[in-house]
mmCIF file of C-alpha atoms in Angstrom:
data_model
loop_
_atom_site.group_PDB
_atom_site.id
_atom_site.type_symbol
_atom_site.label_atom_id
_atom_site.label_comp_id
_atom_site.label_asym_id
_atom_site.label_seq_id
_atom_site.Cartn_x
_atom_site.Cartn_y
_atom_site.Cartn_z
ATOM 1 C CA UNK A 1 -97.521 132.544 -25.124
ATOM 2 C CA UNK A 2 -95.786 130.488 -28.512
ATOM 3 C CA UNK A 3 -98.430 130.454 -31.380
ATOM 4 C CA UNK A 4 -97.875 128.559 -34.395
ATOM 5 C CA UNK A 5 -100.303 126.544 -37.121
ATOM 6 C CA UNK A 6 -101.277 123.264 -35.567
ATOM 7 C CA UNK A 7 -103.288 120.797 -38.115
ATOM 8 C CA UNK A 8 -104.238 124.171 -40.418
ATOM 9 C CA UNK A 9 -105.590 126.065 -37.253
ATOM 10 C CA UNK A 10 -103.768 128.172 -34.857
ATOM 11 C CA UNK A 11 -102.613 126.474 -31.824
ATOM 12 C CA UNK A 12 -100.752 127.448 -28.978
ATOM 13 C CA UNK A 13 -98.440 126.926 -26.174
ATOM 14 C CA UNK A 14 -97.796 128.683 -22.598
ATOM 15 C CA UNK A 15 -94.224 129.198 -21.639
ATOM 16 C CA UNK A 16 -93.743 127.766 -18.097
ATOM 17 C CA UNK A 17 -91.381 128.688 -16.018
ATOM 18 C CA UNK A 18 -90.249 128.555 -12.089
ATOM 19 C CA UNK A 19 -92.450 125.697 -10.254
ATOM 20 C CA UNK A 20 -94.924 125.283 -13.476
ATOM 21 C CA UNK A 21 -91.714 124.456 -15.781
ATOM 22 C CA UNK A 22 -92.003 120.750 -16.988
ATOM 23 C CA UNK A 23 -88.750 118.311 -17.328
ATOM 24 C CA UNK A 24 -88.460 118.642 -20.710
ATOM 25 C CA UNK A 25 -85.562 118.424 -23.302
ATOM 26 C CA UNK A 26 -82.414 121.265 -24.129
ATOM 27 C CA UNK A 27 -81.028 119.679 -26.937
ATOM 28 C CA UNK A 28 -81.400 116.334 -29.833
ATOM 29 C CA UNK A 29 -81.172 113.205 -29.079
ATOM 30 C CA UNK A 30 -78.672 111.230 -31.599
ATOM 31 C CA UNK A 31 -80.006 107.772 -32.018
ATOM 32 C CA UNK A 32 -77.809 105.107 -34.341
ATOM 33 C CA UNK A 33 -80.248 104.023 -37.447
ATOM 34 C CA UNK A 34 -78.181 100.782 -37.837
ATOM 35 C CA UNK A 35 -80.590 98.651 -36.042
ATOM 36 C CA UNK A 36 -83.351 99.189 -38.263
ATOM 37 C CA UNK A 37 -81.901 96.900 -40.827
ATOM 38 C CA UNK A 38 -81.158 94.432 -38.911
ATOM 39 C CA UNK A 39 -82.450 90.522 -38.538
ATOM 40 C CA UNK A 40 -82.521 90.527 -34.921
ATOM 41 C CA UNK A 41 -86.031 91.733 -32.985
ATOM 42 C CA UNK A 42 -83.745 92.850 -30.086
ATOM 43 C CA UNK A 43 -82.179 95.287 -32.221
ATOM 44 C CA UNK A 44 -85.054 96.564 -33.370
ATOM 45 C CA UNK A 45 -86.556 96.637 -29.969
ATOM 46 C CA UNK A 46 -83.997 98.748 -28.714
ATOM 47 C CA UNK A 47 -83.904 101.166 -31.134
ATOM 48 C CA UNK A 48 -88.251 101.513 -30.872
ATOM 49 C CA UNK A 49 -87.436 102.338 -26.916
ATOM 50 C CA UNK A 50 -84.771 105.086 -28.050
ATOM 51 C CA UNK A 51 -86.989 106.423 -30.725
ATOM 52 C CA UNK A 52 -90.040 106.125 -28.157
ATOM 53 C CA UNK A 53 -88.200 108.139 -25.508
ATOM 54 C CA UNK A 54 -87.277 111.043 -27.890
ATOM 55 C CA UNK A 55 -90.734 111.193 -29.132
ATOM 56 C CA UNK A 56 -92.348 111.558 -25.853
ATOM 57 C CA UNK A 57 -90.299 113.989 -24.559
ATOM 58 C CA UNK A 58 -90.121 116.348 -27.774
ATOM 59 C CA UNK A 59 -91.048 114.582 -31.010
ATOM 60 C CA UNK A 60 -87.573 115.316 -32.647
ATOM 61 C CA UNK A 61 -84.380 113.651 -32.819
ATOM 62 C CA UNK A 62 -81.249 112.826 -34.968
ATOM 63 C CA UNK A 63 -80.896 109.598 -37.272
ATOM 64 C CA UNK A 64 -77.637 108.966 -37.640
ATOM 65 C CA UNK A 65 -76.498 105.951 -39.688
ATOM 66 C CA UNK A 66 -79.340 105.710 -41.231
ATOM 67 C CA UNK A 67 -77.810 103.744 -44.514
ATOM 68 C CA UNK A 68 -78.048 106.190 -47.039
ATOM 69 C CA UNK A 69 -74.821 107.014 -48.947
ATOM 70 C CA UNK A 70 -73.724 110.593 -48.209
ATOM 71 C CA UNK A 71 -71.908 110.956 -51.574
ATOM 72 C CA UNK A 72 -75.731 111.016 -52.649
ATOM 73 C CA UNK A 73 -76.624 113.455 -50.057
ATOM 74 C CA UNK A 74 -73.697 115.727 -50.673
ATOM 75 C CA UNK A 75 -74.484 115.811 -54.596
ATOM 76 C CA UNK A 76 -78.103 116.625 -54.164
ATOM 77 C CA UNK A 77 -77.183 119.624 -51.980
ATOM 78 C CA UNK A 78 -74.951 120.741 -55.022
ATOM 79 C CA UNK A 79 -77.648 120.401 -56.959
ATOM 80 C CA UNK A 80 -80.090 122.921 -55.433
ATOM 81 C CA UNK A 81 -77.545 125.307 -55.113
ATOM 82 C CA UNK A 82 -77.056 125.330 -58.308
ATOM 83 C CA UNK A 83 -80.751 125.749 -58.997
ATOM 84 C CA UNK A 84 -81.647 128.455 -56.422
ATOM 85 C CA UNK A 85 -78.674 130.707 -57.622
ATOM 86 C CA UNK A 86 -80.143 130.827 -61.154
ATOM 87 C CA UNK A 87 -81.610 133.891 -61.868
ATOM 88 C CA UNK A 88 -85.104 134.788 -60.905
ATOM 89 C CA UNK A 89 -86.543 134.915 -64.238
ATOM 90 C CA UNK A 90 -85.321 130.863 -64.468
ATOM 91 C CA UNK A 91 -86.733 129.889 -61.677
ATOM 92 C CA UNK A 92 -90.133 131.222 -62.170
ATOM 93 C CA UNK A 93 -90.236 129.990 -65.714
ATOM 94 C CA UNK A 94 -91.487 126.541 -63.567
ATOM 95 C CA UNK A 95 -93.681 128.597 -60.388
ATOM 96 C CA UNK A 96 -95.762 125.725 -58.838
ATOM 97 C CA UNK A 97 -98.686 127.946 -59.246
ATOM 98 C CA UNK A 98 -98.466 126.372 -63.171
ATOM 99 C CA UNK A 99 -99.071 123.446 -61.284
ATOM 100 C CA UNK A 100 -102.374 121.931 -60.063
ATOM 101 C CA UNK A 101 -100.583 119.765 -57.801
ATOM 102 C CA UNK A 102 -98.662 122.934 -56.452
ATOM 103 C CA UNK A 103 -94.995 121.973 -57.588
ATOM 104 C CA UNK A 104 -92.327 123.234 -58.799
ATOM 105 C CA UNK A 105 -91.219 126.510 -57.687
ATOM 106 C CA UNK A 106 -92.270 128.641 -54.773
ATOM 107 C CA UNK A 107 -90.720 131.839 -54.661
ATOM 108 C CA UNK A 108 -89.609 134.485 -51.644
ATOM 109 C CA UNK A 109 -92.840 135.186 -49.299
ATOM 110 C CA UNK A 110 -94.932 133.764 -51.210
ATOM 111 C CA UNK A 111 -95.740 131.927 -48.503
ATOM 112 C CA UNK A 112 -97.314 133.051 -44.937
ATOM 113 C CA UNK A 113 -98.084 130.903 -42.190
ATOM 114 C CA UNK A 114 -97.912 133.560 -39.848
ATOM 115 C CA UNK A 115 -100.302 136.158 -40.468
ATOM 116 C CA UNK A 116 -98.578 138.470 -37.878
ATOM 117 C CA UNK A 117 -95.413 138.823 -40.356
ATOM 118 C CA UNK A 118 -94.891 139.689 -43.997
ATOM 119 C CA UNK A 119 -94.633 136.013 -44.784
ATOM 120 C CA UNK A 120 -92.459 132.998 -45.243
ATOM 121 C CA UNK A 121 -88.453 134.441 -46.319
ATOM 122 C CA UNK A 122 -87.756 131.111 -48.124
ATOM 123 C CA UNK A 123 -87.910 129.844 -51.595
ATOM 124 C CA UNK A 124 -88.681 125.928 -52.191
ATOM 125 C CA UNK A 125 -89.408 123.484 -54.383
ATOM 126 C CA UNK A 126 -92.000 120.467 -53.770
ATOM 127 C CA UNK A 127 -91.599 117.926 -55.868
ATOM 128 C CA UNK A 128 -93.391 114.357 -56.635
ATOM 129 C CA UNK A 129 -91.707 111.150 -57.583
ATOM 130 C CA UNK A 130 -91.438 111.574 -60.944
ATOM 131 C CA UNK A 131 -88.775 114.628 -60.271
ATOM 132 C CA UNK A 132 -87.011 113.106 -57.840
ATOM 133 C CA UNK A 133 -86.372 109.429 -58.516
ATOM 134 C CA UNK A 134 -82.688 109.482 -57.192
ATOM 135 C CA UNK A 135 -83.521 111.299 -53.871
ATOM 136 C CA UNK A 136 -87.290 109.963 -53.494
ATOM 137 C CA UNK A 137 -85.363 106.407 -53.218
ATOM 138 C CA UNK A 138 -82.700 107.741 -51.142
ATOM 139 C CA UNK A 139 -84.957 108.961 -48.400
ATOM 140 C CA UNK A 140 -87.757 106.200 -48.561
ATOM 141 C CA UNK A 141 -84.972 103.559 -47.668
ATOM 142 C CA UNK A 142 -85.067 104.208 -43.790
ATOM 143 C CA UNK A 143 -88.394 105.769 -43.585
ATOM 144 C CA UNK A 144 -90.677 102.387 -45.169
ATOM 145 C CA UNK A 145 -89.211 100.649 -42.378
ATOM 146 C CA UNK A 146 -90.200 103.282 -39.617
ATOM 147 C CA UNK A 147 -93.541 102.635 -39.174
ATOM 148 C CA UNK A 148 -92.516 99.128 -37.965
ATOM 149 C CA UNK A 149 -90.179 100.902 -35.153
ATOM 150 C CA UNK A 150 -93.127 103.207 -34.252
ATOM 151 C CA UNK A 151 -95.320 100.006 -33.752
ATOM 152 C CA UNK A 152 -93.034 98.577 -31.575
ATOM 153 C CA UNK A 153 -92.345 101.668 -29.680
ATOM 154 C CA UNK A 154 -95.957 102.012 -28.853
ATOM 155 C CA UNK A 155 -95.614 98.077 -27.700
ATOM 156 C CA UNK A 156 -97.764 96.811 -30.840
ATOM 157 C CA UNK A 157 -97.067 94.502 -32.841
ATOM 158 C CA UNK A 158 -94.559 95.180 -35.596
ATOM 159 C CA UNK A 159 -96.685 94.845 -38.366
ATOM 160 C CA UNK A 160 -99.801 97.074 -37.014
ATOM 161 C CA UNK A 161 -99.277 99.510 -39.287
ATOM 162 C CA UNK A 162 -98.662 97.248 -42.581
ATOM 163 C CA UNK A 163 -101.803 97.794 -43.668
ATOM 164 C CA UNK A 164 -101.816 101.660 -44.291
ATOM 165 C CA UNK A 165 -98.678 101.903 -46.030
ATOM 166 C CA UNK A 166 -99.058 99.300 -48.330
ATOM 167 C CA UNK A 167 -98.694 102.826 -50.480
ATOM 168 C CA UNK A 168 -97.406 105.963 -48.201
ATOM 169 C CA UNK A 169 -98.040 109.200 -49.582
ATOM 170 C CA UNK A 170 -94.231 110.938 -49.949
ATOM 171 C CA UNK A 171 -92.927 113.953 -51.443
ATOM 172 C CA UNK A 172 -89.567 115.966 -51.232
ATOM 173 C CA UNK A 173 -89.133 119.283 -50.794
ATOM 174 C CA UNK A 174 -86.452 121.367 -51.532
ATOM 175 C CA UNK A 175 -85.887 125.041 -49.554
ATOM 176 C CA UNK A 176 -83.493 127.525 -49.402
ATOM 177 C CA UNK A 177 -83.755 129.706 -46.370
ATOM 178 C CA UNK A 178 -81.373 133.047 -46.734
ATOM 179 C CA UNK A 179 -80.183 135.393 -44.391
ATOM 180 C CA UNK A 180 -82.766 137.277 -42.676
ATOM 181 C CA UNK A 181 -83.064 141.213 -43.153
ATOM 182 C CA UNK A 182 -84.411 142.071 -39.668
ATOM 183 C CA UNK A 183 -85.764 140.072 -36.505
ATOM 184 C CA UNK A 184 -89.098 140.761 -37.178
ATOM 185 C CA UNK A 185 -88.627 138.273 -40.673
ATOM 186 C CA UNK A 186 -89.022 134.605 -40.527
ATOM 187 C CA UNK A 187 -88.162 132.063 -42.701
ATOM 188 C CA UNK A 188 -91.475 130.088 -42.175
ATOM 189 C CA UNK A 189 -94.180 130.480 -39.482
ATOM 190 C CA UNK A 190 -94.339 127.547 -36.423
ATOM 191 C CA UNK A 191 -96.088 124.598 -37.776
ATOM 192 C CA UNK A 192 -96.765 120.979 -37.428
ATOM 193 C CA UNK A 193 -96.571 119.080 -40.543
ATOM 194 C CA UNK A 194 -99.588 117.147 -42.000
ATOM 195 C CA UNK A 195 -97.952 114.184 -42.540
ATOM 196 C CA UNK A 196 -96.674 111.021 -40.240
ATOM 197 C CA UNK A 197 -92.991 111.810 -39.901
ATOM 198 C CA UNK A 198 -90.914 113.927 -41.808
ATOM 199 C CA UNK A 199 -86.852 113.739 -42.685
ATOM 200 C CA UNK A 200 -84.948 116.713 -42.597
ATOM 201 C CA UNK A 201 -81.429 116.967 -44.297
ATOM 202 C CA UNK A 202 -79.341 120.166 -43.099
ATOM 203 C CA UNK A 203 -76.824 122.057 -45.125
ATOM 204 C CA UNK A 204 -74.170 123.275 -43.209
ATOM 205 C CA UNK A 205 -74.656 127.062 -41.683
ATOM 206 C CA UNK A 206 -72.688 129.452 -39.361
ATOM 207 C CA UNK A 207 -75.979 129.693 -37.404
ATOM 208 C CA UNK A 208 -78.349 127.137 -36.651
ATOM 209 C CA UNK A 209 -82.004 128.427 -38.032
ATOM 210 C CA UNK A 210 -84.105 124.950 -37.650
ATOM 211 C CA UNK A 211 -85.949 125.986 -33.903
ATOM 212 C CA UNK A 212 -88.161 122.827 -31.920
ATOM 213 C CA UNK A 213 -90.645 123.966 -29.551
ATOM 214 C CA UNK A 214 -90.313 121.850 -26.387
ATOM 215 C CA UNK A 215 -93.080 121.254 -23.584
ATOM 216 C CA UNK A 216 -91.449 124.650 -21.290
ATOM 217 C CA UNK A 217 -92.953 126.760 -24.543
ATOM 218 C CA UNK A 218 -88.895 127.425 -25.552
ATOM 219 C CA UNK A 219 -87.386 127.080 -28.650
ATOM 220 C CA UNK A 220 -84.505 124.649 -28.966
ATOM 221 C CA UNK A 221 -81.462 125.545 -31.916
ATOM 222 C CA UNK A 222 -81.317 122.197 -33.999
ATOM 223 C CA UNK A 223 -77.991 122.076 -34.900
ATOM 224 C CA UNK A 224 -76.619 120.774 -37.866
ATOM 225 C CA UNK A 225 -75.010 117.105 -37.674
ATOM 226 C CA UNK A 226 -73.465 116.083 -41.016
ATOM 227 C CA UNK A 227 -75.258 113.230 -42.975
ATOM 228 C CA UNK A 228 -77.591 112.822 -40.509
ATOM 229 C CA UNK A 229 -81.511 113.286 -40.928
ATOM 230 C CA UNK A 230 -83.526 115.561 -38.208
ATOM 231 C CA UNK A 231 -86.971 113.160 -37.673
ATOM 232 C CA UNK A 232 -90.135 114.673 -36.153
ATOM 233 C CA UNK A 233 -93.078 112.696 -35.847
ATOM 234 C CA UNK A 234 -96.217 115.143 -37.554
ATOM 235 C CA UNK A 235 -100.397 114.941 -37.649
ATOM 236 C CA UNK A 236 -100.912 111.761 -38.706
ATOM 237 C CA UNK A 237 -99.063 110.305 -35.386
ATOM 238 C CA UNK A 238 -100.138 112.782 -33.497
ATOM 239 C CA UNK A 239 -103.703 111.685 -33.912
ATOM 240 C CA UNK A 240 -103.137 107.765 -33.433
ATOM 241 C CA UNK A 241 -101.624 108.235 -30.148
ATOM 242 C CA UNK A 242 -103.583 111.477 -29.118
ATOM 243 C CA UNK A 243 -100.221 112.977 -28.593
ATOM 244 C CA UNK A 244 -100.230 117.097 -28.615
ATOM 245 C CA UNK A 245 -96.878 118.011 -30.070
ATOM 246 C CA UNK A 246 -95.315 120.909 -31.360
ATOM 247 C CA UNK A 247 -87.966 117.384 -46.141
ATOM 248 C CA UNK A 248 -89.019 113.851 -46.646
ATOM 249 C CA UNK A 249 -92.304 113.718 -45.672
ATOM 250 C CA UNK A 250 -94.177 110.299 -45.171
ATOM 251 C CA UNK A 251 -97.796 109.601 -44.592
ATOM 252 C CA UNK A 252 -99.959 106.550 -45.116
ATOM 253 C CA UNK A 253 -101.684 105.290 -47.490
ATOM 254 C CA UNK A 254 -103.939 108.087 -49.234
ATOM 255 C CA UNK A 255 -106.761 105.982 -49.039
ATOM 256 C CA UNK A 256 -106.300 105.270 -45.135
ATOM 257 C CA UNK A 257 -108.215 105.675 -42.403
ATOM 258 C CA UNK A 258 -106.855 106.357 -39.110
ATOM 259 C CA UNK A 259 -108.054 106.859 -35.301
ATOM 260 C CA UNK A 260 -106.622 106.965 -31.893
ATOM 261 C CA UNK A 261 -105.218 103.763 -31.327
ATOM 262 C CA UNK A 262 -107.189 101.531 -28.802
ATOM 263 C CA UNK A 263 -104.676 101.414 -26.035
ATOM 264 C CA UNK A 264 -104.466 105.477 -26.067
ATOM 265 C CA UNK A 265 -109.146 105.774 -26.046
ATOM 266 C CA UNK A 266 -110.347 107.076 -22.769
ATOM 267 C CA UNK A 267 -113.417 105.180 -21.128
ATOM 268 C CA UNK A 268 -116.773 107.279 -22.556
ATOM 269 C CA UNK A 269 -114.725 109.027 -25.003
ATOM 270 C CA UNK A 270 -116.069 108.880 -28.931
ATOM 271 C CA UNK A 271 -113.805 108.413 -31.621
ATOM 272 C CA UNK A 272 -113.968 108.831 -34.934
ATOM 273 C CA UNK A 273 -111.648 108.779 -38.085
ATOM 274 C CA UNK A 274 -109.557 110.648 -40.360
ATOM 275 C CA UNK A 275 -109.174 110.276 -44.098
ATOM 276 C CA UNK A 276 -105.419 110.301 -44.778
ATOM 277 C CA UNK A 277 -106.313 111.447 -48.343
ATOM 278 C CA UNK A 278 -108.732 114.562 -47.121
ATOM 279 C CA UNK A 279 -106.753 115.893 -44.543
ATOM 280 C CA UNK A 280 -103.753 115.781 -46.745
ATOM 281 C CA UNK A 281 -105.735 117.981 -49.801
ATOM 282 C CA UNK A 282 -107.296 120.016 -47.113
ATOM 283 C CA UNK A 283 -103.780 121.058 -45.323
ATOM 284 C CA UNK A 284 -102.492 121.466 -48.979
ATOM 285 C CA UNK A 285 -105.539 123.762 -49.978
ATOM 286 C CA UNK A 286 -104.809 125.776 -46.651
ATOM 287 C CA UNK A 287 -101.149 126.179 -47.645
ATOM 288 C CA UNK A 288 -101.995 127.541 -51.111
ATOM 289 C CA UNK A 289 -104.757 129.918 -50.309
ATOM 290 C CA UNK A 290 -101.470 131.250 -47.978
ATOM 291 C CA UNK A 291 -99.800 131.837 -51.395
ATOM 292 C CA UNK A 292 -99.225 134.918 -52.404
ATOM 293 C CA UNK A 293 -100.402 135.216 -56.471
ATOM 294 C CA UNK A 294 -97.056 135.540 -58.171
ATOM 295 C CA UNK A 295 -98.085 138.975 -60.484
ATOM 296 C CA UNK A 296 -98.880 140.330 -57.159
ATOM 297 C CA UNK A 297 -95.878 139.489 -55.246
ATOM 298 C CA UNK A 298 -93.901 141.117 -58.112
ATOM 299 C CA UNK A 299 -95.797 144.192 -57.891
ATOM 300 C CA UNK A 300 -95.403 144.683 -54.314
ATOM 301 C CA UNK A 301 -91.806 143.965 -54.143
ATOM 302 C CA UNK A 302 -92.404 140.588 -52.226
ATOM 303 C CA UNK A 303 -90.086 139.134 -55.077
ATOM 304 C CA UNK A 304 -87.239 141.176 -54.274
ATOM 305 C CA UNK A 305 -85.365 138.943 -51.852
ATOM 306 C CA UNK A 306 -85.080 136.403 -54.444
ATOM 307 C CA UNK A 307 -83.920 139.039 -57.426
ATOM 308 C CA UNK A 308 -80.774 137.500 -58.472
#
């Protein structure tokens, strides 16, 4: 049996094999972002059916061409390793838990979504708009016209999501995973993300560490593809199609209110609806009662990865 954090609540999945193993996918799809610029509906049509595909069978797949200039990309990679190699006492000097919106800096383990291991090995840093003008543009280019390729993937109109991201909720985050000290470390626990889709940039690594869970209960390697973004469709989605699946996030407006989509309601079946805005502060208020209280991580040595 997988376990992992599904929505802020443990979920679960049971590895099939033999006669009970479903068709499922091995690897990525790549899928060419091209056609989401362009004027012609056919283009755009066939890129909903490729993006459809790859989110029914595993929720994950590669954008490649996706428009954004990779000069930009490669500079803001240069930029965070220049930040997460300054010294610890830097970096803390700007610890998100200053913040009440929790960013800025989150440091080594201070973290744990897992509550069977000594908690997240990573260090990040979320950031809003205001931080991240540059790369907040970069990555909203592609992803404000997604939700029209969703639509048509799930043969709507094009427009049937207009109305709740009129305003999306986005955020960057920036993470540096290191080298793990023994198998039982991790560098985050399983999770789904509370948002509607999320863009993932890789860095180049000797091993791939990014792991999808697909419908067998098996993790997949997601290797890394230069310039291109890794897409997973999160919560948000999951809930208008009633989907179950297993760092640009995107989510709809805060004020939103979404349900499962008409065409996915079973007959006798009541529905109701889900504030985007009150999910979003409750998955957030989860995550930081997971954080470690940063006096405390120094004094038990949870710091000590990090010590630079």
């Amino acid at each position: 049996m997988v376990h992992y954090q599904d929505g802020g609540v443990p979920g679960r999945r049971r590895v099939l094999t033999g006669a009970a193993a479903e068709t499922t996918f091995n690897d990525l799809p790549k899928i060419d972002f091209r056609r989401l610029y362009s004027n012609n509906l056919s283009d755009r049509q066939s890129l909903a059916y490729e993006m459809g595909v790859a989110c029914r069978d595993g929720g994950f797949f590669y954008a490649a061409d996706h428009g954004v200039d990779e000069s930009l990309l490669d500079d803001t990679f240069d930029a965070l390793k220049r930040f997460f190699n300054l010294p610890k006492e830097v970096k803390i000097e700007v610890r998100n838990q200053k913040s009440p919106k929790i960013r800025g800096y989150k440091g080594f383990l201070e973290g744990k979504l897992d509550p069977s291991t000594r908690g997240d090995l990573k260090e990040g840093f979320p950031m809003g708009e205001d931080a991240t003008h540059t790369e907040q543009n970069i990555a909203i280019t592609p992803s404000t016209s997604e939700p029209r390729i969703f639509a048509l993937a799930l043969n709507l109109p094009e427009t049937a999501f207009d109305a709740i991201t009129t305003h999306p909720m986005t955020n960057v985050r920036a993470v540096h995973y290191p080298p793990q000290e023994s198998e039982s470390d991790v560098s985050i626990g399983a999770h789904t993300n509370f948002c509607w889709f999320t863009l993932v940039c890789q860095s180049h690594t000797a091993q791939p560490a990014l792991e999808v869970l697909n419908a067998k209960g098996i993790w997949v390697l997601v290797h890394h593809e230069q310039h291109t973004f890794v897409v997973n469709i999160a919560d948000f989605f999951k809930l208008v199609t009633e989907r179950y699946s297993t760092l640009f996030s995107f989510s709809p407006d805060e004020d939103a209110k979404v349900s499962v989509l008409e065409q996915f309601r079973k007959k006798g079946e009541v529905y109701g609806e889900l504030g985007v805005g009150e999910y979003f502060q409750k998955r957030l208020e989860i995550d930081r009662m997971t954080h470690l209280d940063g006096e405390e991580c120094e004094k038990k040595g949870a710091l000590r990865v990090g010590g630079r």
